[in-house]
PDB file of C-alpha atoms in Angstrom:
ATOM      1  CA  ASN A 184     -71.410 -18.835 -15.558  1.00 70.00           C
ATOM      2  CA  ALA A 185     -67.877 -18.776 -14.197  1.00 78.00           C
ATOM      3  CA  GLY A 186     -68.086 -22.434 -13.152  1.00 91.00           C
ATOM      4  CA  VAL A 187     -65.556 -23.305 -10.459  1.00 94.00           C
ATOM      5  CA  THR A 188     -63.023 -20.645  -9.501  1.00 95.00           C
ATOM      6  CA  GLN A 189     -60.082 -20.844  -7.131  1.00 96.00           C
ATOM      7  CA  THR A 190     -58.030 -18.184  -5.388  1.00 96.00           C
ATOM      8  CA  PRO A 191     -55.155 -17.657  -5.246  1.00 96.00           C
ATOM      9  CA  LYS A 192     -53.619 -19.138  -8.381  1.00 94.00           C
ATOM     10  CA  PHE A 193     -50.152 -19.381  -6.881  1.00 96.00           C
ATOM     11  CA  ARG A 194     -48.685 -18.945  -3.425  1.00 96.00           C
ATOM     12  CA  VAL A 195     -45.335 -19.370  -1.716  1.00 97.00           C
ATOM     13  CA  LEU A 196     -45.331 -20.091   2.009  1.00 96.00           C
ATOM     14  CA  LYS A 197     -42.657 -20.606   4.581  1.00 97.00           C
ATOM     15  CA  THR A 198     -42.805 -23.676   6.796  1.00 97.00           C
ATOM     16  CA  GLY A 199     -45.173 -23.049   9.678  1.00 97.00           C
ATOM     17  CA  GLN A 200     -47.199 -20.334   8.003  1.00 97.00           C
ATOM     18  CA  SER A 201     -50.914 -20.671   7.536  1.00 96.00           C
ATOM     19  CA  MET A 202     -53.174 -19.913   4.607  1.00 95.00           C
ATOM     20  CA  THR A 203     -56.651 -20.492   3.236  1.00 97.00           C
ATOM     21  CA  LEU A 204     -57.533 -21.527  -0.281  1.00 97.00           C
ATOM     22  CA  LEU A 205     -60.924 -20.435  -1.535  1.00 97.00           C
ATOM     23  CA  CYS A 206     -63.107 -22.349  -3.950  1.00 97.00           C
ATOM     24  CA  ALA A 207     -66.316 -20.896  -5.324  1.00 97.00           C
ATOM     25  CA  GLN A 208     -68.913 -22.383  -7.684  1.00 96.00           C
ATOM     26  CA  ASP A 209     -71.945 -20.789  -9.277  1.00 95.00           C
ATOM     27  CA  MET A 210     -73.672 -23.953 -10.492  1.00 93.00           C
ATOM     28  CA  ASN A 211     -75.693 -24.560  -7.333  1.00 93.00           C
ATOM     29  CA  HIS A 212     -73.899 -27.863  -6.772  1.00 92.00           C
ATOM     30  CA  GLU A 213     -74.369 -29.660  -3.485  1.00 92.00           C
ATOM     31  CA  TYR A 214     -71.109 -31.576  -3.477  1.00 91.00           C
ATOM     32  CA  MET A 215     -67.683 -29.987  -3.352  1.00 93.00           C
ATOM     33  CA  TYR A 216     -64.226 -31.544  -3.129  1.00 94.00           C
ATOM     34  CA  TRP A 217     -60.606 -30.639  -2.519  1.00 96.00           C
ATOM     35  CA  TYR A 218     -57.866 -32.687  -4.204  1.00 95.00           C
ATOM     36  CA  ARG A 219     -54.126 -32.439  -4.355  1.00 96.00           C
ATOM     37  CA  GLN A 220     -52.178 -33.431  -7.424  1.00 92.00           C
ATOM     38  CA  ASP A 221     -48.624 -34.683  -7.164  1.00 91.00           C
ATOM     39  CA  PRO A 222     -46.448 -36.030  -9.978  1.00 83.00           C
ATOM     40  CA  GLY A 223     -47.091 -39.711 -10.697  1.00 79.00           C
ATOM     41  CA  MET A 224     -49.855 -39.944  -8.106  1.00 82.00           C
ATOM     42  CA  GLY A 225     -52.894 -38.575  -9.847  1.00 84.00           C
ATOM     43  CA  LEU A 226     -55.422 -36.740  -7.738  1.00 89.00           C
ATOM     44  CA  ARG A 227     -55.960 -37.600  -4.109  1.00 92.00           C
ATOM     45  CA  LEU A 228     -59.026 -36.518  -2.198  1.00 92.00           C
ATOM     46  CA  ILE A 229     -58.292 -34.347   0.848  1.00 95.00           C
ATOM     47  CA  HIS A 230     -61.764 -33.426   2.119  1.00 95.00           C
ATOM     48  CA  TYR A 231     -65.205 -33.168   0.659  1.00 92.00           C
ATOM     49  CA  SER A 232     -68.593 -31.742   1.484  1.00 93.00           C
ATOM     50  CA  VAL A 233     -72.069 -33.003   0.651  1.00 89.00           C
ATOM     51  CA  GLY A 234     -73.793 -29.793   1.587  1.00 91.00           C
ATOM     52  CA  GLU A 235     -73.653 -26.509   3.436  1.00 94.00           C
ATOM     53  CA  GLY A 236     -72.360 -26.992   6.954  1.00 93.00           C
ATOM     54  CA  THR A 237     -71.082 -30.542   6.381  1.00 93.00           C
ATOM     55  CA  THR A 238     -67.581 -31.804   5.668  1.00 94.00           C
ATOM     56  CA  ALA A 239     -65.873 -35.190   5.626  1.00 92.00           C
ATOM     57  CA  LYS A 240     -62.370 -36.582   5.348  1.00 92.00           C
ATOM     58  CA  GLY A 241     -60.963 -38.030   2.161  1.00 90.00           C
ATOM     59  CA  GLU A 242     -57.832 -40.072   1.571  1.00 88.00           C
ATOM     60  CA  VAL A 243     -55.208 -37.564   2.770  1.00 93.00           C
ATOM     61  CA  PRO A 244     -56.827 -35.182   5.284  1.00 95.00           C
ATOM     62  CA  ASP A 245     -53.944 -34.741   7.742  1.00 96.00           C
ATOM     63  CA  GLY A 246     -52.644 -31.193   8.010  1.00 96.00           C
ATOM     64  CA  TYR A 247     -55.741 -29.673   6.383  1.00 97.00           C
ATOM     65  CA  ASN A 248     -59.047 -28.317   7.583  1.00 97.00           C
ATOM     66  CA  VAL A 249     -62.097 -27.264   5.600  1.00 97.00           C
ATOM     67  CA  SER A 250     -65.274 -25.295   6.032  1.00 97.00           C
ATOM     68  CA  ARG A 251     -68.492 -25.001   4.024  1.00 97.00           C
ATOM     69  CA  LEU A 252     -70.349 -22.099   5.553  1.00 94.00           C
ATOM     70  CA  LYS A 253     -72.064 -21.198   2.301  1.00 95.00           C
ATOM     71  CA  LYS A 254     -73.237 -23.583  -0.383  1.00 95.00           C
ATOM     72  CA  GLN A 255     -71.209 -21.903  -3.074  1.00 96.00           C
ATOM     73  CA  ASN A 256     -67.906 -21.756  -1.165  1.00 97.00           C
ATOM     74  CA  PHE A 257     -65.545 -24.418   0.098  1.00 97.00           C
ATOM     75  CA  LEU A 258     -62.442 -23.314   1.987  1.00 98.00           C
ATOM     76  CA  LEU A 259     -59.280 -25.352   2.500  1.00 98.00           C
ATOM     77  CA  GLY A 260     -57.011 -24.307   5.340  1.00 97.00           C
ATOM     78  CA  LEU A 261     -53.442 -25.128   6.174  1.00 96.00           C
ATOM     79  CA  GLU A 262     -52.775 -24.234   9.795  1.00 92.00           C
ATOM     80  CA  SER A 263     -49.030 -24.878   9.772  1.00 96.00           C
ATOM     81  CA  ALA A 264     -47.665 -25.473   6.299  1.00 96.00           C
ATOM     82  CA  ALA A 265     -45.034 -28.144   5.693  1.00 97.00           C
ATOM     83  CA  PRO A 266     -42.850 -28.762   2.613  1.00 96.00           C
ATOM     84  CA  SER A 267     -44.782 -32.017   2.054  1.00 96.00           C
ATOM     85  CA  GLN A 268     -47.816 -29.880   1.288  1.00 97.00           C
ATOM     86  CA  THR A 269     -46.155 -28.432  -1.794  1.00 97.00           C
ATOM     87  CA  SER A 270     -48.588 -29.451  -4.492  1.00 96.00           C
ATOM     88  CA  VAL A 271     -51.231 -28.317  -6.916  1.00 94.00           C
ATOM     89  CA  TYR A 272     -54.651 -28.113  -5.293  1.00 96.00           C
ATOM     90  CA  PHE A 273     -57.847 -28.576  -7.225  1.00 95.00           C
ATOM     91  CA  CYS A 274     -61.358 -27.893  -6.160  1.00 96.00           C
ATOM     92  CA  ALA A 275     -64.292 -29.650  -7.816  1.00 94.00           C
ATOM     93  CA  SER A 276     -68.056 -29.690  -7.530  1.00 93.00           C
ATOM     94  CA  SER A 277     -70.893 -31.900  -8.670  1.00 89.00           C
ATOM     95  CA  LEU A 278     -74.620 -32.338  -8.404  1.00 85.00           C
ATOM     96  CA  ALA A 279     -76.075 -34.472  -5.649  1.00 74.00           C
ATOM     97  CA  GLY A 280     -78.283 -37.470  -6.067  1.00 63.00           C
ATOM     98  CA  VAL A 281     -76.981 -38.553  -9.459  1.00 63.00           C
ATOM     99  CA  ILE A 282     -74.854 -41.658  -9.336  1.00 61.00           C
ATOM    100  CA  ALA A 283     -72.752 -41.015 -12.386  1.00 59.00           C
ATOM    101  CA  GLU A 284     -72.675 -37.260 -12.285  1.00 73.00           C
ATOM    102  CA  THR A 285     -69.383 -35.768 -13.408  1.00 81.00           C
ATOM    103  CA  GLN A 286     -67.207 -33.402 -11.449  1.00 87.00           C
ATOM    104  CA  TYR A 287     -66.380 -29.888 -12.570  1.00 91.00           C
ATOM    105  CA  PHE A 288     -62.899 -28.702 -11.703  1.00 93.00           C
ATOM    106  CA  GLY A 289     -61.370 -25.353 -10.971  1.00 94.00           C
ATOM    107  CA  PRO A 290     -58.110 -24.203 -12.585  1.00 92.00           C
ATOM    108  CA  GLY A 291     -55.982 -25.119  -9.582  1.00 93.00           C
ATOM    109  CA  THR A 292     -53.790 -23.418  -6.998  1.00 95.00           C
ATOM    110  CA  ARG A 293     -50.053 -24.014  -7.038  1.00 95.00           C
ATOM    111  CA  LEU A 294     -48.612 -23.982  -3.552  1.00 97.00           C
ATOM    112  CA  LEU A 295     -44.921 -24.011  -2.758  1.00 97.00           C
ATOM    113  CA  VAL A 296     -43.864 -24.452   0.865  1.00 97.00           C
ATOM    114  CA  LEU A 297     -40.245 -23.593   1.590  1.00 96.00           C
TER     115      LEU A 297
ATOM    116  CA  ALA B 217     -61.742 -50.918  -2.397  1.00 71.00           C
ATOM    117  CA  GLN B 218     -62.237 -49.270  -5.731  1.00 79.00           C
ATOM    118  CA  SER B 219     -59.213 -48.328  -7.811  1.00 86.00           C
ATOM    119  CA  VAL B 220     -57.997 -47.672 -11.318  1.00 91.00           C
ATOM    120  CA  ALA B 221     -54.575 -48.129 -12.840  1.00 93.00           C
ATOM    121  CA  GLN B 222     -52.980 -46.454 -15.818  1.00 95.00           C
ATOM    122  CA  PRO B 223     -50.017 -48.627 -16.765  1.00 95.00           C
ATOM    123  CA  GLU B 224     -48.345 -46.111 -19.077  1.00 95.00           C
ATOM    124  CA  ASP B 225     -46.851 -42.871 -17.830  1.00 94.00           C
ATOM    125  CA  GLN B 226     -46.528 -41.603 -21.392  1.00 96.00           C
ATOM    126  CA  VAL B 227     -47.880 -42.443 -24.823  1.00 97.00           C
ATOM    127  CA  ASN B 228     -46.327 -41.105 -28.005  1.00 97.00           C
ATOM    128  CA  VAL B 229     -48.208 -41.123 -31.285  1.00 98.00           C
ATOM    129  CA  ALA B 230     -47.876 -39.397 -34.644  1.00 97.00           C
ATOM    130  CA  GLU B 231     -50.577 -37.013 -35.794  1.00 97.00           C
ATOM    131  CA  GLY B 232     -53.186 -38.814 -37.860  1.00 97.00           C
ATOM    132  CA  ASN B 233     -52.522 -42.191 -36.262  1.00 97.00           C
ATOM    133  CA  PRO B 234     -54.955 -43.890 -33.895  1.00 97.00           C
ATOM    134  CA  LEU B 235     -54.281 -43.530 -30.200  1.00 97.00           C
ATOM    135  CA  THR B 236     -55.060 -45.639 -27.159  1.00 97.00           C
ATOM    136  CA  VAL B 237     -54.613 -44.680 -23.521  1.00 98.00           C
ATOM    137  CA  LYS B 238     -55.025 -47.644 -21.212  1.00 98.00           C
ATOM    138  CA  CYS B 239     -56.954 -47.943 -17.974  1.00 97.00           C
ATOM    139  CA  THR B 240     -57.788 -50.979 -15.873  1.00 96.00           C
ATOM    140  CA  TYR B 241     -60.091 -50.982 -12.899  1.00 92.00           C
ATOM    141  CA  SER B 242     -60.689 -52.951  -9.753  1.00 89.00           C
ATOM    142  CA  VAL B 243     -64.153 -52.711  -8.257  1.00 82.00           C
ATOM    143  CA  SER B 244     -66.626 -54.976  -6.579  1.00 78.00           C
ATOM    144  CA  GLY B 245     -69.874 -54.656  -8.442  1.00 78.00           C
ATOM    145  CA  ASN B 246     -70.691 -52.591 -11.496  1.00 79.00           C
ATOM    146  CA  PRO B 247     -68.206 -49.811 -12.163  1.00 84.00           C
ATOM    147  CA  TYR B 248     -68.892 -46.179 -12.931  1.00 88.00           C
ATOM    148  CA  LEU B 249     -65.883 -45.100 -14.978  1.00 92.00           C
ATOM    149  CA  PHE B 250     -64.754 -41.726 -16.242  1.00 93.00           C
ATOM    150  CA  TRP B 251     -62.073 -40.160 -18.393  1.00 96.00           C
ATOM    151  CA  TYR B 252     -60.815 -36.640 -17.808  1.00 95.00           C
ATOM    152  CA  VAL B 253     -58.263 -34.556 -19.690  1.00 95.00           C
ATOM    153  CA  GLN B 254     -55.961 -31.917 -18.249  1.00 92.00           C
ATOM    154  CA  TYR B 255     -54.274 -29.325 -20.427  1.00 91.00           C
ATOM    155  CA  PRO B 256     -51.207 -27.487 -19.065  1.00 85.00           C
ATOM    156  CA  ASN B 257     -51.987 -25.193 -16.150  1.00 80.00           C
ATOM    157  CA  ARG B 258     -55.672 -26.027 -16.303  1.00 84.00           C
ATOM    158  CA  GLY B 259     -58.121 -28.027 -14.252  1.00 86.00           C
ATOM    159  CA  LEU B 260     -59.461 -31.395 -15.349  1.00 90.00           C
ATOM    160  CA  GLN B 261     -62.162 -31.511 -17.990  1.00 92.00           C
ATOM    161  CA  PHE B 262     -64.694 -34.309 -18.385  1.00 91.00           C
ATOM    162  CA  LEU B 263     -64.384 -36.386 -21.561  1.00 94.00           C
ATOM    163  CA  LEU B 264     -66.755 -39.317 -21.189  1.00 93.00           C
ATOM    164  CA  LYS B 265     -68.218 -41.828 -18.774  1.00 91.00           C
ATOM    165  CA  TYR B 266     -69.505 -45.378 -18.619  1.00 91.00           C
ATOM    166  CA  ILE B 267     -72.505 -46.216 -16.492  1.00 85.00           C
ATOM    167  CA  THR B 268     -74.177 -49.156 -18.138  1.00 81.00           C
ATOM    168  CA  GLY B 269     -75.303 -50.330 -21.560  1.00 82.00           C
ATOM    169  CA  ASP B 270     -73.268 -50.071 -24.750  1.00 87.00           C
ATOM    170  CA  ASN B 271     -69.634 -50.991 -24.199  1.00 90.00           C
ATOM    171  CA  LEU B 272     -68.440 -48.309 -26.598  1.00 94.00           C
ATOM    172  CA  VAL B 273     -68.889 -44.870 -25.129  1.00 94.00           C
ATOM    173  CA  LYS B 274     -68.485 -41.743 -27.229  1.00 94.00           C
ATOM    174  CA  GLY B 275     -67.315 -38.497 -25.687  1.00 92.00           C
ATOM    175  CA  SER B 276     -65.988 -35.045 -26.397  1.00 89.00           C
ATOM    176  CA  TYR B 277     -63.422 -34.066 -29.053  1.00 91.00           C
ATOM    177  CA  GLY B 278     -63.855 -37.330 -31.004  1.00 94.00           C
ATOM    178  CA  PHE B 279     -62.723 -39.558 -28.136  1.00 96.00           C
ATOM    179  CA  GLU B 280     -64.341 -42.840 -27.295  1.00 97.00           C
ATOM    180  CA  ALA B 281     -63.717 -45.550 -24.731  1.00 97.00           C
ATOM    181  CA  GLU B 282     -64.325 -49.246 -24.752  1.00 95.00           C
ATOM    182  CA  PHE B 283     -65.560 -50.956 -21.620  1.00 94.00           C
ATOM    183  CA  ASN B 284     -64.408 -54.557 -21.359  1.00 94.00           C
ATOM    184  CA  LYS B 285     -65.773 -56.379 -18.347  1.00 91.00           C
ATOM    185  CA  SER B 286     -63.796 -59.589 -18.828  1.00 92.00           C
ATOM    186  CA  GLN B 287     -60.512 -57.679 -18.996  1.00 93.00           C
ATOM    187  CA  THR B 288     -61.620 -55.052 -16.445  1.00 93.00           C
ATOM    188  CA  SER B 289     -60.467 -52.343 -18.792  1.00 95.00           C
ATOM    189  CA  PHE B 290     -61.735 -48.989 -19.990  1.00 96.00           C
ATOM    190  CA  HIS B 291     -59.277 -47.842 -22.637  1.00 98.00           C
ATOM    191  CA  LEU B 292     -59.555 -44.408 -24.207  1.00 98.00           C
ATOM    192  CA  LYS B 293     -59.290 -44.281 -27.977  1.00 97.00           C
ATOM    193  CA  LYS B 294     -59.347 -41.901 -30.906  1.00 97.00           C
ATOM    194  CA  PRO B 295     -59.161 -42.943 -34.561  1.00 96.00           C
ATOM    195  CA  SER B 296     -56.959 -40.053 -35.675  1.00 97.00           C
ATOM    196  CA  ALA B 297     -54.827 -38.103 -33.208  1.00 97.00           C
ATOM    197  CA  LEU B 298     -54.333 -34.339 -33.359  1.00 97.00           C
ATOM    198  CA  VAL B 299     -51.384 -32.365 -32.007  1.00 96.00           C
ATOM    199  CA  SER B 300     -53.914 -30.490 -29.882  1.00 95.00           C
ATOM    200  CA  ASP B 301     -54.809 -33.767 -28.126  1.00 96.00           C
ATOM    201  CA  SER B 302     -51.465 -33.616 -26.325  1.00 96.00           C
ATOM    202  CA  ALA B 303     -52.356 -33.446 -22.648  1.00 96.00           C
ATOM    203  CA  LEU B 304     -52.539 -35.442 -19.439  1.00 95.00           C
ATOM    204  CA  TYR B 305     -55.345 -37.998 -19.285  1.00 96.00           C
ATOM    205  CA  PHE B 306     -56.862 -39.418 -16.135  1.00 95.00           C
ATOM    206  CA  CYS B 307     -59.078 -42.420 -15.670  1.00 95.00           C
ATOM    207  CA  ALA B 308     -61.356 -42.386 -12.617  1.00 93.00           C
ATOM    208  CA  VAL B 309     -63.868 -44.637 -10.889  1.00 89.00           C
ATOM    209  CA  ARG B 310     -66.658 -43.661  -8.578  1.00 84.00           C
ATOM    210  CA  ASP B 311     -66.813 -45.397  -5.225  1.00 76.00           C
ATOM    211  CA  LEU B 312     -69.832 -47.679  -5.266  1.00 70.00           C
ATOM    212  CA  TYR B 313     -70.224 -47.550  -1.487  1.00 72.00           C
ATOM    213  CA  ASN B 314     -69.664 -43.855  -1.128  1.00 71.00           C
ATOM    214  CA  PHE B 315     -70.829 -42.012  -4.201  1.00 67.00           C
ATOM    215  CA  ASN B 316     -69.196 -38.874  -2.923  1.00 69.00           C
ATOM    216  CA  LYS B 317     -65.759 -40.264  -3.670  1.00 77.00           C
ATOM    217  CA  PHE B 318     -63.844 -40.680  -6.877  1.00 83.00           C
ATOM    218  CA  TYR B 319     -60.544 -42.513  -7.291  1.00 88.00           C
ATOM    219  CA  PHE B 320     -58.187 -41.303  -9.979  1.00 91.00           C
ATOM    220  CA  GLY B 321     -55.408 -43.081 -11.826  1.00 92.00           C
ATOM    221  CA  SER B 322     -51.909 -41.644 -11.874  1.00 92.00           C
ATOM    222  CA  GLY B 323     -52.376 -40.119 -15.299  1.00 93.00           C
ATOM    223  CA  THR B 324     -50.937 -40.732 -18.762  1.00 96.00           C
ATOM    224  CA  LYS B 325     -49.199 -38.025 -20.710  1.00 95.00           C
ATOM    225  CA  LEU B 326     -50.166 -38.144 -24.361  1.00 97.00           C
ATOM    226  CA  ASN B 327     -47.703 -36.652 -26.828  1.00 97.00           C
ATOM    227  CA  VAL B 328     -48.909 -36.249 -30.388  1.00 97.00           C
ATOM    228  CA  LYS B 329     -46.143 -35.295 -32.780  1.00 96.00           C
ATOM    229  CA  PRO B 330     -46.728 -33.578 -36.112  1.00 94.00           C
TER     230      PRO B 330
END
């Protein structure tokens, strides 16, 4: 099993450009998450999904959109990138219905917005 | 609201010495607490979790954590540190009212010197 994979690994954008980050998992997990990691701030939840076709907002959803058209994929979109969105983005997944189930993380995508 | 705090940005320890990485939590009700480790340019990896029961939880790579309800703490410990333990460590708590959400601390960088 590949676990959780993310593409691309690194990207440079100019302000105003758009892009989509792809997360894929092969563990048949119901729940999927997008986080951003910034120095000294830990991980902050952007959006999450509890199943195919459903999404919900996390702590810092502004400027991002997501879609979960297939159970194994969770896409994070930036419609008009801003320098404040420079960050490392992590996708995670977990089983549903288990209170203390752990999350499995992808390797991350480094995004630089100029 | 659920939250965790990691009071130390960095912990330095000599190889072979015991290590402690501190975490305190703030939750209403029983907490579900986690420790994750992040190696450079990698995603987070699960170390251990506390759900209920024994206050001393054993996890991966020889790590353990002690749950202390009176002090609202969940410190990560290891009896004898290795240089390879050098990494970024995150404490996390699961939201009791929305199990889909996790809240992460800001992270503690552990430096183990030979």
